[in-house]
Short mmCIF file of C-alpha atoms in Angstrom, two decimals:
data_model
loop_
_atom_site.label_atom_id
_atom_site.label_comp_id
_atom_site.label_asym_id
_atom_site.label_seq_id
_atom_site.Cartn_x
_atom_site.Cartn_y
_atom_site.Cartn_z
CA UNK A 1 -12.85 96.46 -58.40
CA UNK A 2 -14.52 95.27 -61.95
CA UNK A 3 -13.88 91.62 -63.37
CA UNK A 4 -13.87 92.04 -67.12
CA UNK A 5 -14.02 88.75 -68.60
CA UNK A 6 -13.40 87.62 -72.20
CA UNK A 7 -15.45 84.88 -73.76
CA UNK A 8 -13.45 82.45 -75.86
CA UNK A 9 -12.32 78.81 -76.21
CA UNK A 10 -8.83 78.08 -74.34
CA UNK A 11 -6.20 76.15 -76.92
CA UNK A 12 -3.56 77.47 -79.95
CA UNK A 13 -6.43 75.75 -82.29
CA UNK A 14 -8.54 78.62 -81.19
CA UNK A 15 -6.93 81.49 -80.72
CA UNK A 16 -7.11 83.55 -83.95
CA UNK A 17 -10.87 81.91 -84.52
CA UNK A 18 -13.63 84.51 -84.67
CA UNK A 19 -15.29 83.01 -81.64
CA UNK A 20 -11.92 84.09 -79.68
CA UNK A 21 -12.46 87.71 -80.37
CA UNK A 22 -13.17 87.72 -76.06
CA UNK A 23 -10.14 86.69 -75.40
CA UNK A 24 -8.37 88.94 -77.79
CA UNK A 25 -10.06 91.85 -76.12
CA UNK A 26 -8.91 90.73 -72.97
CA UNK A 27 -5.29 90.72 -74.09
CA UNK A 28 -5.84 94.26 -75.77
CA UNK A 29 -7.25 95.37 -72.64
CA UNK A 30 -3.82 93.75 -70.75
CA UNK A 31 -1.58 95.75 -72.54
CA UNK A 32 -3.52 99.17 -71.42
CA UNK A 33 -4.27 97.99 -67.67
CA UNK A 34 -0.38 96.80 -67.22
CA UNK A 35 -1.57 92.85 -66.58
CA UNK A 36 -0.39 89.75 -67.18
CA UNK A 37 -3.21 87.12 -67.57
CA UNK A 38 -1.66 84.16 -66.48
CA UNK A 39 -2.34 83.11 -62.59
CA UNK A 40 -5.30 80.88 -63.12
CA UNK A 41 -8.00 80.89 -60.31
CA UNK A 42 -11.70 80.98 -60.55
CA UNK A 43 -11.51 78.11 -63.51
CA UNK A 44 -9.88 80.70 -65.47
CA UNK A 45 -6.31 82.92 -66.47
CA UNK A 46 -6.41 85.74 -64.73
CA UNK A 47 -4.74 89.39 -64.49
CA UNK A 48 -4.69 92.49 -61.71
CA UNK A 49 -4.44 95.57 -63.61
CA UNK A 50 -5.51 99.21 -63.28
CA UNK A 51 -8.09 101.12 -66.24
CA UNK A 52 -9.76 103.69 -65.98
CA UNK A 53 -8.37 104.95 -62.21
CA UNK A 54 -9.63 101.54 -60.89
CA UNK A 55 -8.45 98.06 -60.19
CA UNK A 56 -9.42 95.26 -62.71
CA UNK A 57 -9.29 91.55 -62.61
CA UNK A 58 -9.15 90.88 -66.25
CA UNK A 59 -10.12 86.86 -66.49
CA UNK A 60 -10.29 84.59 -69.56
CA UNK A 61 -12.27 81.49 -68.93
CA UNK A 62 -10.44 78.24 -69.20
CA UNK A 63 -14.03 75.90 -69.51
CA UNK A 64 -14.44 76.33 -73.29
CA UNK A 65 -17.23 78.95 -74.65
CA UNK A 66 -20.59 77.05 -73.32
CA UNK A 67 -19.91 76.69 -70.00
CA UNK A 68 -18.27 80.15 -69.11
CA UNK A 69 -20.98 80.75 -66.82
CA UNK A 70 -19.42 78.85 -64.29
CA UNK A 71 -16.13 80.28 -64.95
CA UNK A 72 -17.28 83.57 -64.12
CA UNK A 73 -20.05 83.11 -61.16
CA UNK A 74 -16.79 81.59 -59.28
CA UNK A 75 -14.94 84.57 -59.92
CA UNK A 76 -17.64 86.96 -58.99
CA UNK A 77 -17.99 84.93 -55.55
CA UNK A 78 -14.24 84.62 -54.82
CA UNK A 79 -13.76 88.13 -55.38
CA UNK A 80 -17.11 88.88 -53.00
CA UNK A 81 -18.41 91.08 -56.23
CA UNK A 82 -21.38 91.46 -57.53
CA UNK A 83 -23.10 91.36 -61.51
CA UNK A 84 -23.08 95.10 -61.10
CA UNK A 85 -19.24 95.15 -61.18
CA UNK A 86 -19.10 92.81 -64.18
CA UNK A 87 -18.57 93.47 -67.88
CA UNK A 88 -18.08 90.41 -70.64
CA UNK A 89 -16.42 91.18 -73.81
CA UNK A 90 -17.70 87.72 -76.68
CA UNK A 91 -17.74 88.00 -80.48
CA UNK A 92 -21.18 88.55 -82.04
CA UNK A 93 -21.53 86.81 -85.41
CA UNK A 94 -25.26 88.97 -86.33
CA UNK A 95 -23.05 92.43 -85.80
CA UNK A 96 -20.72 93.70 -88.79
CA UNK A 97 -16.87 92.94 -88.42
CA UNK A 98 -15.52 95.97 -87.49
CA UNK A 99 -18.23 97.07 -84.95
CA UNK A 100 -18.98 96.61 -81.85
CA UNK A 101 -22.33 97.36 -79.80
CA UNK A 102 -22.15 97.68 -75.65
CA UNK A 103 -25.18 96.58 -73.95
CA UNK A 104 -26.45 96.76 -70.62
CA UNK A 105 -28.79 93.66 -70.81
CA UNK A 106 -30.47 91.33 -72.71
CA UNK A 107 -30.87 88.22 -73.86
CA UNK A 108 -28.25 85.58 -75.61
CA UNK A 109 -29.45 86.00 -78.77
CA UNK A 110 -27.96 82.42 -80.19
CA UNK A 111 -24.42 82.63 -78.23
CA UNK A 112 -23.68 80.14 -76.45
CA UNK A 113 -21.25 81.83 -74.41
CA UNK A 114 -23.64 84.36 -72.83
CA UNK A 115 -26.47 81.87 -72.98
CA UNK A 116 -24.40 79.90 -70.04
CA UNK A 117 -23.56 83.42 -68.37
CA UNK A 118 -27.27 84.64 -68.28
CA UNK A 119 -27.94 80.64 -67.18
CA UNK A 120 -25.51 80.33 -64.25
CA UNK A 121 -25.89 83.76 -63.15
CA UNK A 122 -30.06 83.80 -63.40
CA UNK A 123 -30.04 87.42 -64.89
CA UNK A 124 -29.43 88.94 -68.24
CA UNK A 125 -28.96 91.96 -66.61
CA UNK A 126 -24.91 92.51 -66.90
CA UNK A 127 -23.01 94.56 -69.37
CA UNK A 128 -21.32 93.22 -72.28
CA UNK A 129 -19.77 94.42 -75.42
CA UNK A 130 -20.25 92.62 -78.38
CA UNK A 131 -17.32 92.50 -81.01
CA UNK A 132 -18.95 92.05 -84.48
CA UNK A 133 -17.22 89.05 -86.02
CA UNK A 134 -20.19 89.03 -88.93
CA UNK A 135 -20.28 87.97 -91.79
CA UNK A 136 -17.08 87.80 -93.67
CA UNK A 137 -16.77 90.40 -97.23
CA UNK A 138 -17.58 87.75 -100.05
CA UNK A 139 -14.31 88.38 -101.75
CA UNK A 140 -12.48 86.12 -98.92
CA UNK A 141 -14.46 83.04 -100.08
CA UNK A 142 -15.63 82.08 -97.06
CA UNK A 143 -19.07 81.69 -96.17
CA UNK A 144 -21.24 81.54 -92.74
CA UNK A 145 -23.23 78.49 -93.10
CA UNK A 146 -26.29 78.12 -90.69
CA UNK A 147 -25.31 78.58 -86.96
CA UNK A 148 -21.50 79.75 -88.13
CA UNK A 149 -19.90 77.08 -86.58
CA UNK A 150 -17.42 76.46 -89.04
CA UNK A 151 -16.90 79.93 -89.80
CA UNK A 152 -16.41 80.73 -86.27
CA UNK A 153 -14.11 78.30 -85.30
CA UNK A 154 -11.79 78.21 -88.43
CA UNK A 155 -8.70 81.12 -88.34
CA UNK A 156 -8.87 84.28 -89.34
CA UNK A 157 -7.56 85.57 -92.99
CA UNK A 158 -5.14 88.57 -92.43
CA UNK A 159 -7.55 90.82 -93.77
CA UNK A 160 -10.64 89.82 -90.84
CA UNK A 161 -7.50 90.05 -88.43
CA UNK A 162 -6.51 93.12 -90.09
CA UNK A 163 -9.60 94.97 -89.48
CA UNK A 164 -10.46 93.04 -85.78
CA UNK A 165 -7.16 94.30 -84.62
CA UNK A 166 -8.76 97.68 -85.25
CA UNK A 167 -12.37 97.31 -83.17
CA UNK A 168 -10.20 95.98 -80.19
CA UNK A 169 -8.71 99.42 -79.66
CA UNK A 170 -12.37 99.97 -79.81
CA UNK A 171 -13.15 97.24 -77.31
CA UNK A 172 -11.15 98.70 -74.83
CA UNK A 173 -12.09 101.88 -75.47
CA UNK A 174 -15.65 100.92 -74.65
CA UNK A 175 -14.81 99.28 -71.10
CA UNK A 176 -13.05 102.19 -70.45
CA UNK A 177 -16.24 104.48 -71.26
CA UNK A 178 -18.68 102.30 -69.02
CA UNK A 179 -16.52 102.30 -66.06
CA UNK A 180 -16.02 106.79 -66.95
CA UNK A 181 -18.60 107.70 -67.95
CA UNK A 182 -21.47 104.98 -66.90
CA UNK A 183 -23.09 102.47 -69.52
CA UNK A 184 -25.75 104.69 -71.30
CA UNK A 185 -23.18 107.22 -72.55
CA UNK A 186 -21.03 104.44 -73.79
CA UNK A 187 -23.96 102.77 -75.58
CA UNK A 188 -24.36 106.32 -77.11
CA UNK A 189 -20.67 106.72 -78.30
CA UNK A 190 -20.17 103.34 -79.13
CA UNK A 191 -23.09 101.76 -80.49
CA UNK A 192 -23.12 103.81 -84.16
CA UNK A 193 -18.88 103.68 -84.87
CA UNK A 194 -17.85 101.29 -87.34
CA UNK A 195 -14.06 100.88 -87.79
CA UNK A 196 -12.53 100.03 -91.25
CA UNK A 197 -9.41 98.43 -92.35
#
């Protein structure tokens, strides 16, 4: 079994935010691995599913972005897993909207969301796949002011949702090449594509 978790902040104020693009994913990747993510357990909504030939638990934690961490070290012990079997899908405000990048390890580079996974865990060695959220096209007025805050927690225009709704078929894509084909050839086939709306 894999536990592919979403990063994202629970709440209708959040959901079509840029920093929810985690839980999006997650939903995306619902639809394909015939779950329903609504039993909560772990501190989070969860989902059993198949992708990929292999049972999921696809979990969105319910303990806001910064303390997801805990959210998903629960799960991982519940389920008697271990980081190996984990993948965490989180928006990534330094990569173009419209890409994505998967990643085997490394650091939090300024998210908060992975900074508490990498914390609670004590590794930065899980996979992830990073859902560019960057910066938005200047023609939608709206700017990224240091950190992003208010960018990424203010909606979506139709356009950014437009073209996100596109890199999630991506996103799933991607989890579905890591658990096929391993994490190096998805970094490969993943890691140069840039969708377009």
């Amino acid at each position: 079994m894999k536990l592919i978790v979403g990063l994202g902040n629970p709440g209708a104020e959040y959901e079509f935010t840029p920093h929810n693009a985690g839980f999006l994913a997650i939903d995306r990747l619902a639809l394909v691995a015939g779950a329903t993510v609504s039993n909560r357990r772990g501190r989070a909504l969860t989902g059993k599913g198949r992708l990929a030939g292999e049972d999921v638990l696809l979990a969105k934690p319910e303990t806001f972005m910064n303390l997801s961490g805990l959210s998903i070290a629960a799960l991982l012990k519940e389920l008697e897993l271990q980081v190996e079997d984990l993948i965490v899908l989180y928006d990534e405000l330094a990569i173009p909207l419209g890409s994505i990048r998967v990643r085997e390890r490394g650091s939090a580079g300024g998210h908060n969301g992975a900074k508490s996974v990498i914390g609670v865990l004590g590794t930065e060695e899980w996979k992830r796949i990073r859902i560019g959220v960057g910066k938005p096209p200047l023609e939608t007025g709206r700017e990224v002011k240091a950190g992003g805050k208010d960018y990424l927690l203010s909606p979506m225009t139709k356009r950014e949702l437009a073209t996100l709704d596109v890199v999630l078929d991506d996103a799933v894509r991607a989890v579905e090449a890591v658990m096929i084909k391993g994490i190096t050839a998805a970094m490969s086939e993943f890691n140069k594509k840039v969708s377009s709306d």
